[in-house]
Coordinates of C-alpha atoms in Angstrom, one line a residue:
X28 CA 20.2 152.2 8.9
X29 CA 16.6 152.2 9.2
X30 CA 15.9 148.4 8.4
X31 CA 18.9 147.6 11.1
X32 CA 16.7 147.1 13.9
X33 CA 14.1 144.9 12.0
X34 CA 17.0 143.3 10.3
X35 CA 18.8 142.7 13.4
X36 CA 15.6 141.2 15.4
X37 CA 15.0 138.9 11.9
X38 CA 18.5 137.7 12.2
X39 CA 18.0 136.5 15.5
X40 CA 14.9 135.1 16.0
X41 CA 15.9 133.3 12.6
X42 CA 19.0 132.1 14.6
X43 CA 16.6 131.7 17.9
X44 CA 14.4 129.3 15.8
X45 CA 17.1 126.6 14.1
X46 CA 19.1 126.6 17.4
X47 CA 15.5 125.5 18.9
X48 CA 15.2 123.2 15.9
X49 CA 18.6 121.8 15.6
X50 CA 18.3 120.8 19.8
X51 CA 14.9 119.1 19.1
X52 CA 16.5 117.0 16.0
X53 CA 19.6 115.5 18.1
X54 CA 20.1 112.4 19.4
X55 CA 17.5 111.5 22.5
X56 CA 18.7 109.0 24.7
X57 CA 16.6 106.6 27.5
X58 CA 17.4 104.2 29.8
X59 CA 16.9 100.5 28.2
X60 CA 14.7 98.3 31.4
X61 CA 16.3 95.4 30.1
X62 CA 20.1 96.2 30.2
X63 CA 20.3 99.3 32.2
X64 CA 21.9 100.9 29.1
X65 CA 21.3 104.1 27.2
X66 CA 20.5 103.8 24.2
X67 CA 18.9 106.2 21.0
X68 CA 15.2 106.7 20.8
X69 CA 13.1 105.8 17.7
X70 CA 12.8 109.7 17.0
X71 CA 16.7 110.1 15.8
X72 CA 15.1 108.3 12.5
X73 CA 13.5 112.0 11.4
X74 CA 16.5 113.6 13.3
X75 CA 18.6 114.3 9.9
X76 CA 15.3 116.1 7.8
X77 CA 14.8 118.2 11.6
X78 CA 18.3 119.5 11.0
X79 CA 18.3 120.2 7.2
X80 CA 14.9 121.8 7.9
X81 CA 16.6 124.1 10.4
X82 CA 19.8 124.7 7.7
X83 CA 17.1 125.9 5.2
X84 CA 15.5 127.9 7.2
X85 CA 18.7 129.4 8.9
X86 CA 19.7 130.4 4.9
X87 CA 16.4 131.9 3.9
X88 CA 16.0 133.7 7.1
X89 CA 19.6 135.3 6.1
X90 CA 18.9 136.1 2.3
X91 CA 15.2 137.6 3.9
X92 CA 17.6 139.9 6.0
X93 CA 20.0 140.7 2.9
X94 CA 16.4 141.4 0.5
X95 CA 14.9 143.8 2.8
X96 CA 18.5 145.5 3.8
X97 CA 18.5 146.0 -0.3
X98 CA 15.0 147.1 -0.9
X99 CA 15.0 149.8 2.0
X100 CA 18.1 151.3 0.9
X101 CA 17.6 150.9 -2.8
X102 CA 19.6 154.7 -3.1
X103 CA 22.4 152.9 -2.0
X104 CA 22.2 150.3 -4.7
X105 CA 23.8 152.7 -7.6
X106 CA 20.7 154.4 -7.9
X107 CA 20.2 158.4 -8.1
X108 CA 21.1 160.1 -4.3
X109 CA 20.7 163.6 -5.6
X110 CA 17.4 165.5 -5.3
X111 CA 15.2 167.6 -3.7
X112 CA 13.4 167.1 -0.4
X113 CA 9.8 166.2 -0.8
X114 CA 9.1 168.9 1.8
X115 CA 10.4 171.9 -0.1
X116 CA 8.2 174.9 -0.7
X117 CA 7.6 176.8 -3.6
X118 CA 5.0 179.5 -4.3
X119 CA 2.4 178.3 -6.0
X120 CA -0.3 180.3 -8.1
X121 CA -3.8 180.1 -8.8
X122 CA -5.0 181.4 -11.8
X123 CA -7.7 181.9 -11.1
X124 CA -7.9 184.0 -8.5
X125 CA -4.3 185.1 -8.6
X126 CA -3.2 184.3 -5.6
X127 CA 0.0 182.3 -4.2
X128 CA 0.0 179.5 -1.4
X129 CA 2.7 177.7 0.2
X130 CA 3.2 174.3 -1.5
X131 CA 5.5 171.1 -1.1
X132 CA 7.4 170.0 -3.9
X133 CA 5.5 166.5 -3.1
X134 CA 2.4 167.9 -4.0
X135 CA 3.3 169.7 -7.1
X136 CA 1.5 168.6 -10.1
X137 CA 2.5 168.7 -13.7
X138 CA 0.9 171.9 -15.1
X139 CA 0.8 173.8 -11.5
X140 CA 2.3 177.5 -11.7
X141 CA 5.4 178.2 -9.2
X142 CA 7.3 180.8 -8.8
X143 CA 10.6 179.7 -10.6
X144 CA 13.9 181.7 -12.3
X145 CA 13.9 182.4 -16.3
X146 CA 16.4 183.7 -18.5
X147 CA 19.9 185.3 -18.6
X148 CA 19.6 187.5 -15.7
X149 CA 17.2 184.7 -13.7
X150 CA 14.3 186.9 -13.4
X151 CA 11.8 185.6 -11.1
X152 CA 9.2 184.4 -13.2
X153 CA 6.0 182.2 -12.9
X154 CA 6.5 178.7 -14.9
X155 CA 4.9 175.4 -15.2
X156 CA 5.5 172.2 -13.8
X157 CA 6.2 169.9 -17.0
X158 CA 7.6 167.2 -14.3
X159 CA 7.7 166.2 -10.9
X160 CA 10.0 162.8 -10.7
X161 CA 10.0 160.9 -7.8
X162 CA 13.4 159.1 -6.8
X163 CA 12.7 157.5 -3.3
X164 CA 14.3 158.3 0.2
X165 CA 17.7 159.1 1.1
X166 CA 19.9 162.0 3.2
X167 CA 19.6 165.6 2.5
X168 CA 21.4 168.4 4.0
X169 CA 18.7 171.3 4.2
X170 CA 16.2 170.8 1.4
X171 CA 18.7 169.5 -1.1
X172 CA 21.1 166.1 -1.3
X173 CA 24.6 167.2 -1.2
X174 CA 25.2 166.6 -4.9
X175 CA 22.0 168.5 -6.6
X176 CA 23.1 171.3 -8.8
X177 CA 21.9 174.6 -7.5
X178 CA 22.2 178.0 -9.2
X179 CA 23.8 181.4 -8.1
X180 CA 22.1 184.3 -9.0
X181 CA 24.6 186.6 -8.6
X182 CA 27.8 184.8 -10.5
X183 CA 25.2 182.4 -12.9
X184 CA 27.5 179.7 -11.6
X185 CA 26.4 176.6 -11.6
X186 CA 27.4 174.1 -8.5
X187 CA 26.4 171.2 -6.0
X188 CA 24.9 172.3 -2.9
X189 CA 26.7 170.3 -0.6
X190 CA 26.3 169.5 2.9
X191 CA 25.2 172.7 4.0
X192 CA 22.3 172.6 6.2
X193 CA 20.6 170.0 9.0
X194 CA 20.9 166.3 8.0
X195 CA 18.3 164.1 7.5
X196 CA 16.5 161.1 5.5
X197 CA 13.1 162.2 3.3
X198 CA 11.0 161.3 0.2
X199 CA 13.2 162.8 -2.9
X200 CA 12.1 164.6 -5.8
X201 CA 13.4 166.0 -9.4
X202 CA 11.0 169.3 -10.8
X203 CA 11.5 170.3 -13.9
X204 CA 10.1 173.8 -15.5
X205 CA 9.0 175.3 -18.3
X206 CA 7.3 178.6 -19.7
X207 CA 3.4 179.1 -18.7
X208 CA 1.0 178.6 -22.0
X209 CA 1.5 181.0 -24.7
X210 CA 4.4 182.5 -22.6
X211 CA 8.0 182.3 -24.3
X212 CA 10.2 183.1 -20.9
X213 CA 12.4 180.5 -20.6
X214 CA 12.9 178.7 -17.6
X215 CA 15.2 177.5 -16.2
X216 CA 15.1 176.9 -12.2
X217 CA 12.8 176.1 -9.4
X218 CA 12.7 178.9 -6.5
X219 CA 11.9 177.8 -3.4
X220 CA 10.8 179.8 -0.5
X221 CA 14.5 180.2 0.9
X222 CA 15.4 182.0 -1.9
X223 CA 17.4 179.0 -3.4
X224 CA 17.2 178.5 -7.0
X225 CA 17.8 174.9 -8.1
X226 CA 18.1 173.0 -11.3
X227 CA 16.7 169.4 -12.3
X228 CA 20.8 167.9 -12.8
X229 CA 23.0 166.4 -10.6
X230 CA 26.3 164.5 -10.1
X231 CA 24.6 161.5 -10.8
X232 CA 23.7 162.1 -14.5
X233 CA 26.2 164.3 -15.9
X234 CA 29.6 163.0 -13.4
X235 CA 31.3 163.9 -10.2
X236 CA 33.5 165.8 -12.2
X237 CA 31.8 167.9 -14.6
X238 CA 31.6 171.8 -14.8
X239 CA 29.4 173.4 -16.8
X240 CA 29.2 177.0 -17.4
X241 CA 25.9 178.7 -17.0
X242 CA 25.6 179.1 -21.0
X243 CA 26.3 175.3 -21.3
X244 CA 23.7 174.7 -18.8
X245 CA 21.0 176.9 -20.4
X246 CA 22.0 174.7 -23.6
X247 CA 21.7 171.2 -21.4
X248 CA 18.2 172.3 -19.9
X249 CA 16.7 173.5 -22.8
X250 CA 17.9 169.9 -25.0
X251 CA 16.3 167.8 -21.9
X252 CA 12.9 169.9 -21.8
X253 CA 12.2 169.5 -25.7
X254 CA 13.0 166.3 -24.9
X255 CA 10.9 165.4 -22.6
X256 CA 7.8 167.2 -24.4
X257 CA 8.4 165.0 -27.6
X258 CA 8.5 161.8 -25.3
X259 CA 6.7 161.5 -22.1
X260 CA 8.1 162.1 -18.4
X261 CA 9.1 158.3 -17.3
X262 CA 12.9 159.7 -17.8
X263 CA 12.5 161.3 -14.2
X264 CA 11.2 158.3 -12.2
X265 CA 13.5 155.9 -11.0
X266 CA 10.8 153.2 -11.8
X267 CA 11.9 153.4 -15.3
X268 CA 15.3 152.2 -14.8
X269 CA 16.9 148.6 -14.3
X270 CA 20.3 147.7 -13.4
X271 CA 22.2 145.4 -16.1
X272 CA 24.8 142.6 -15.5
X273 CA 27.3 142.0 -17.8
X274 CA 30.6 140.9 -18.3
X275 CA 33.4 143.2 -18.6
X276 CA 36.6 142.8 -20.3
X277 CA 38.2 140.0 -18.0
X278 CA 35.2 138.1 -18.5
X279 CA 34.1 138.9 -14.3
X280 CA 30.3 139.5 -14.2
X281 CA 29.3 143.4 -13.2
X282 CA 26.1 145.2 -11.9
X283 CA 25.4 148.7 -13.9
X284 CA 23.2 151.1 -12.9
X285 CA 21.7 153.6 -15.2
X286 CA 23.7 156.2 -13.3
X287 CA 27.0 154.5 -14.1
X288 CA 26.5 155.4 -17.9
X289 CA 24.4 158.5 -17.6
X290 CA 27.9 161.5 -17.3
X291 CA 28.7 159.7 -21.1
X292 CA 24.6 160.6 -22.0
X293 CA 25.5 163.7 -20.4
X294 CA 27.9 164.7 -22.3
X295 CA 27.0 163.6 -25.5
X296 CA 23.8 165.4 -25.1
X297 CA 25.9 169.0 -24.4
X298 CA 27.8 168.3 -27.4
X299 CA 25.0 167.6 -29.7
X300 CA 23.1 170.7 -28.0
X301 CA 26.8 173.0 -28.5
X302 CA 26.7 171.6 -32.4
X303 CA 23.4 173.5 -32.9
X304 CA 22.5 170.8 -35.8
X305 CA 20.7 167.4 -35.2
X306 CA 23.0 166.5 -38.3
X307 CA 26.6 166.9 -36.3
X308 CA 29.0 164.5 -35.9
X309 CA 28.5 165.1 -32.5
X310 CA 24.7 164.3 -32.3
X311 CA 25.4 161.5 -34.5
X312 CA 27.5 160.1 -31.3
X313 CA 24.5 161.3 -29.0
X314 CA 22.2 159.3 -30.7
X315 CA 24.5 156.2 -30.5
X316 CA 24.7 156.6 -26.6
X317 CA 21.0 156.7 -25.9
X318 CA 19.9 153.9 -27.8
X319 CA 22.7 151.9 -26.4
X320 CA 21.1 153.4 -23.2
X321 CA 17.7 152.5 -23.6
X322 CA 18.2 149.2 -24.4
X323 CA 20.0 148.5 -21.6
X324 CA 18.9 150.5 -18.6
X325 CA 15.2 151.3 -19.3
X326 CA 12.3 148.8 -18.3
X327 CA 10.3 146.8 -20.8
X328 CA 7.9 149.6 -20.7
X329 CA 9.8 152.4 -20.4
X330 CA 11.7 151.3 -23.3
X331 CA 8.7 150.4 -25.5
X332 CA 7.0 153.9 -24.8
X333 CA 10.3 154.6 -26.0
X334 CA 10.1 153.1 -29.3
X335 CA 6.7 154.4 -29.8
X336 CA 8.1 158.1 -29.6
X337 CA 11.1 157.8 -30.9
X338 CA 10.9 155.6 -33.4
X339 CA 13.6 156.2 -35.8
X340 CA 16.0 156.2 -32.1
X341 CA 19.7 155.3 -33.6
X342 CA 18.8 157.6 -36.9
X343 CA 20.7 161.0 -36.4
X344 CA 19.2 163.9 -38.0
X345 CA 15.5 162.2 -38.2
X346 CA 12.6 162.9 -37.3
X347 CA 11.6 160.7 -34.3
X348 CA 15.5 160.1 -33.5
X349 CA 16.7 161.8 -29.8
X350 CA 18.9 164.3 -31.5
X351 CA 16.3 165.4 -33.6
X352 CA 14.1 165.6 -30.3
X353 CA 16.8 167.7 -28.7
X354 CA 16.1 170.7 -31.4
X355 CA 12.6 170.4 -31.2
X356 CA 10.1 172.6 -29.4
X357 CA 7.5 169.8 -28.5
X358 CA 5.1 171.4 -29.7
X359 CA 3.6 168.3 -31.7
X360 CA 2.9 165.3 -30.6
X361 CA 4.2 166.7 -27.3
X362 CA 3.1 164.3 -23.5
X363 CA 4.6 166.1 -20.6
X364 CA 7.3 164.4 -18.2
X365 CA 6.4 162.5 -15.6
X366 CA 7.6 161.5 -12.8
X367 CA 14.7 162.2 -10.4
X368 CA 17.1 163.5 -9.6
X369 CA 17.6 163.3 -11.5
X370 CA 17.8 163.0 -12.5
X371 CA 17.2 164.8 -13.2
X372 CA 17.7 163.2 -16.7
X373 CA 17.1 162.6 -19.4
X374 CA 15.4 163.1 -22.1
X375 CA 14.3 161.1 -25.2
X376 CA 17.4 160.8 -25.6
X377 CA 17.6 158.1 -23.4
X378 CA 21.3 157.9 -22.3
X379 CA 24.1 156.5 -22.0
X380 CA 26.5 154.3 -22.6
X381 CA 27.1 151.1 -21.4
X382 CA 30.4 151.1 -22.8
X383 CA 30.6 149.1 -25.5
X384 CA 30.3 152.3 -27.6
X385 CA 34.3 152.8 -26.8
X386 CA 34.2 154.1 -30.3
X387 CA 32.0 156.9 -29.0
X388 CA 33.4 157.5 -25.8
X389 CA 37.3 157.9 -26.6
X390 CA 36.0 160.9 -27.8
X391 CA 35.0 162.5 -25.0
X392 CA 37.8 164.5 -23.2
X393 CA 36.3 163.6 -19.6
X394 CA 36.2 159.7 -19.0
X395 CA 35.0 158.2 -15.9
X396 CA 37.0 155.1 -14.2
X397 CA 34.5 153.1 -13.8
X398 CA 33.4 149.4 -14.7
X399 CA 31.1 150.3 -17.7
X400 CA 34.4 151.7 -19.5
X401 CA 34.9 147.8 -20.0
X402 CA 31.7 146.6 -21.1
X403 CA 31.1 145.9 -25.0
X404 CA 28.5 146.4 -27.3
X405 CA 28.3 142.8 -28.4
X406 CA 28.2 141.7 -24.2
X407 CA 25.3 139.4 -23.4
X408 CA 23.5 141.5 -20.8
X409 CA 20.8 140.4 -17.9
X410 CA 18.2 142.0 -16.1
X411 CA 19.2 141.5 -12.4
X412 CA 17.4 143.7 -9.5
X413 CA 17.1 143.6 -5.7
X414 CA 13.7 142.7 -5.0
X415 CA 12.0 145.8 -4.3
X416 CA 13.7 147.8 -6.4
X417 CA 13.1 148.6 -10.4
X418 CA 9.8 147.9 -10.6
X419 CA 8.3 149.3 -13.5
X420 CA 5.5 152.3 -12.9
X421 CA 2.9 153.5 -15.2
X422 CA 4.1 155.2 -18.5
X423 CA 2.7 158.3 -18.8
X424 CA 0.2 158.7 -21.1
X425 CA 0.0 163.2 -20.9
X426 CA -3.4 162.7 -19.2
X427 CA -2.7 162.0 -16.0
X428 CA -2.3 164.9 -13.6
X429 CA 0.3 163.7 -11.1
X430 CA 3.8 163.7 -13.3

């Protein structure tokens, strides 16, 4: 709703100017001296290029209109609408002189100490910032997008916030914690100033209809952070991801987002974590979902940083495979997340399932209805984007200091 009124005005004058140009290209007429008759001027020669010069530009005016409605609200486009408000405030700590300040989460930067929530009884604890993902603008209701999960301290119950609080539109963010250095609490929320705790997931990577139990979720959180150590912290920037095209099992051409496979990644990834072996069946299937995943839905970048730190991805049980990842403290050859929604997301483990893994996904007990159920592995896929939108961003290298 932003663009509307730019869109609107674009639309018009576009209109404004081929009316203008299709009224100079017709017909003239003048008065012949000789017989008294009208007849056509010499300038109705160039009167048929004036009028499919105004056609054109009538057209591109109308796909500028449809671009920029697209790139401005990119959320809308399948991508990630759960987060946190750029404007949230944690506590943050200096070390140094021991004393807390008032900070943004938009300011936060990997390796900052905040006040955040840490083990079975959510003890308010200091932890560090591994990540701070960025994952555009879009509608939040308070500090939180109606579908972030947030954490009860009292029941441990784990739920979307929902639209409780003042609407309105901001910059969105994903944080993800983990202990201080040399510190073994275990992390596992953010606690803002209100008093809120919240987590890193959302509807948009593990489903609309998922329910975890706070023990699942302390299994789910601790999977994505060793993840993320062993890989890098693209996984929580929407820059990472691309949408795919395909054709599904009528042979009708379909837009994926990253999002649309992510609740099978999801999944997949508590199952593995649940197993408690990176040699399960069940992490066997995990590591079949993300590299289907990351092949499909991650940037040429994204994916080759990928390759680079997971380089057995596809091999359960090995080291440098995402299930293997999942068990592993990243403690070597760790780079820290950088900056979902995600997405809070995922980890090395890339994700998903762009169903063609029907094999794999049959054996989940909670299916999702949508498009990519019909998508095969052996499916021909394109890279197709509104302009504006996927554009890769920086891989993080673990020495820069914004995640």
């Amino acid at each position: 709703m932003r663009s509307f009124s730019f869109s609107t005005a674009l639309l018009v004058l576009t209109f404004l100017a081929a009316s203008m140009e299709l009224s100079a290209a017709a017909p003239q007429f003048k008065t012949n001296s000789t017989n008294g008759f009208d007849t056509k001027s010499d300038s109705t020669e160039v009167a048929p290029k004036r009028q499919r010069r105004a056609l054109v530009g009538l057209l591109v005016g109308i796909v500028v209109v449809i671009v920029v409605e697209l790139a401005v609200a990119g959320i809308e486009y399948g991508i990630s609408t759960s987060c946190v408000a750029g404007d949230t405030t944690m506590r943050k700590l200096d070390e140094e002189t021991k004393t807390e300040t008032s900070t943004a989460v938009r300011d936060l930067n990997r390796g900052d100490v905040v006040l955040g929530a840490a083990g079975g009884d959510l003890t308010p604890t200091y932890c560090k910032v591994e990540t701070v993902g960025f994952f555009g603008n879009g509608s939040v209701y308070g500090n939180y997008t109606d579908h972030h999960f947030m954490l009860d301290n009292s029941t441990k119950e784990v739920h979307a916030h929902g639209q409780r609080g003042a609407a309105s539109e901001t910059d969105k963010y994903v944080v993800l914690l983990g202990p201080r250095d040399g510190e073994k609490d275990e992390c596992l929320a953010g606690l803002d100033e209100s008093t809120n705790l919240f987590t890193p997931l959302d509807t948009d990577f593990c489903g609309p209809n998922i329910s975890l139990t706070f023990v699942q979720y302390r299994m789910l959180y601790r999977t994505i952070l060793n993840t993320v150590r062993r890989t890098g912290g693209y996984w929580l920037n929407i820059g990472s991801y691309q949408p795919k095209v395909g054709l599904n099992a009528t042979g009708d051409r379909v837009v994926l987002q990253w999002n649309d496979a992510s609740p099978y990644l999801c999944e997949s990834m508590l199952l593995c974590a649940e197993s408690g072996s990176p040699d399960s069946e069940a992490c066997a299937d995990y590591e079949a979902v993300s590299k289907v995943f990351a092949e499909n839905f991650l940037t040429p970048a994204a994916l080759n940083e990928t390759n680079t730190m997971l380089p057995n991805l596809g091999q359960p049980g090995v080291n440098g495979s995402a299930s293997f990842a999942a068990f592993d403290d990243g403690s070597s050859n760790a780079s820290v997340l950088t900056g979902n929604g995600f997405i809070a997301v995922i980890a090395a483990t890339v994700a998903v399932l762009a169903l063609g893994l029907v094999a794999v996904a049959v054996k989940y007990k909670r299916h999702r209805s949508r498009t990519v159920n019909h998508i095969a592995t052996n499916d021909t896929f394109e890279c197709s984007a509104p302009e504006g939108l996927g554009e890769e961003v920086p891989v993080d290298d673990g020495n820069s200091q914004r995640a």
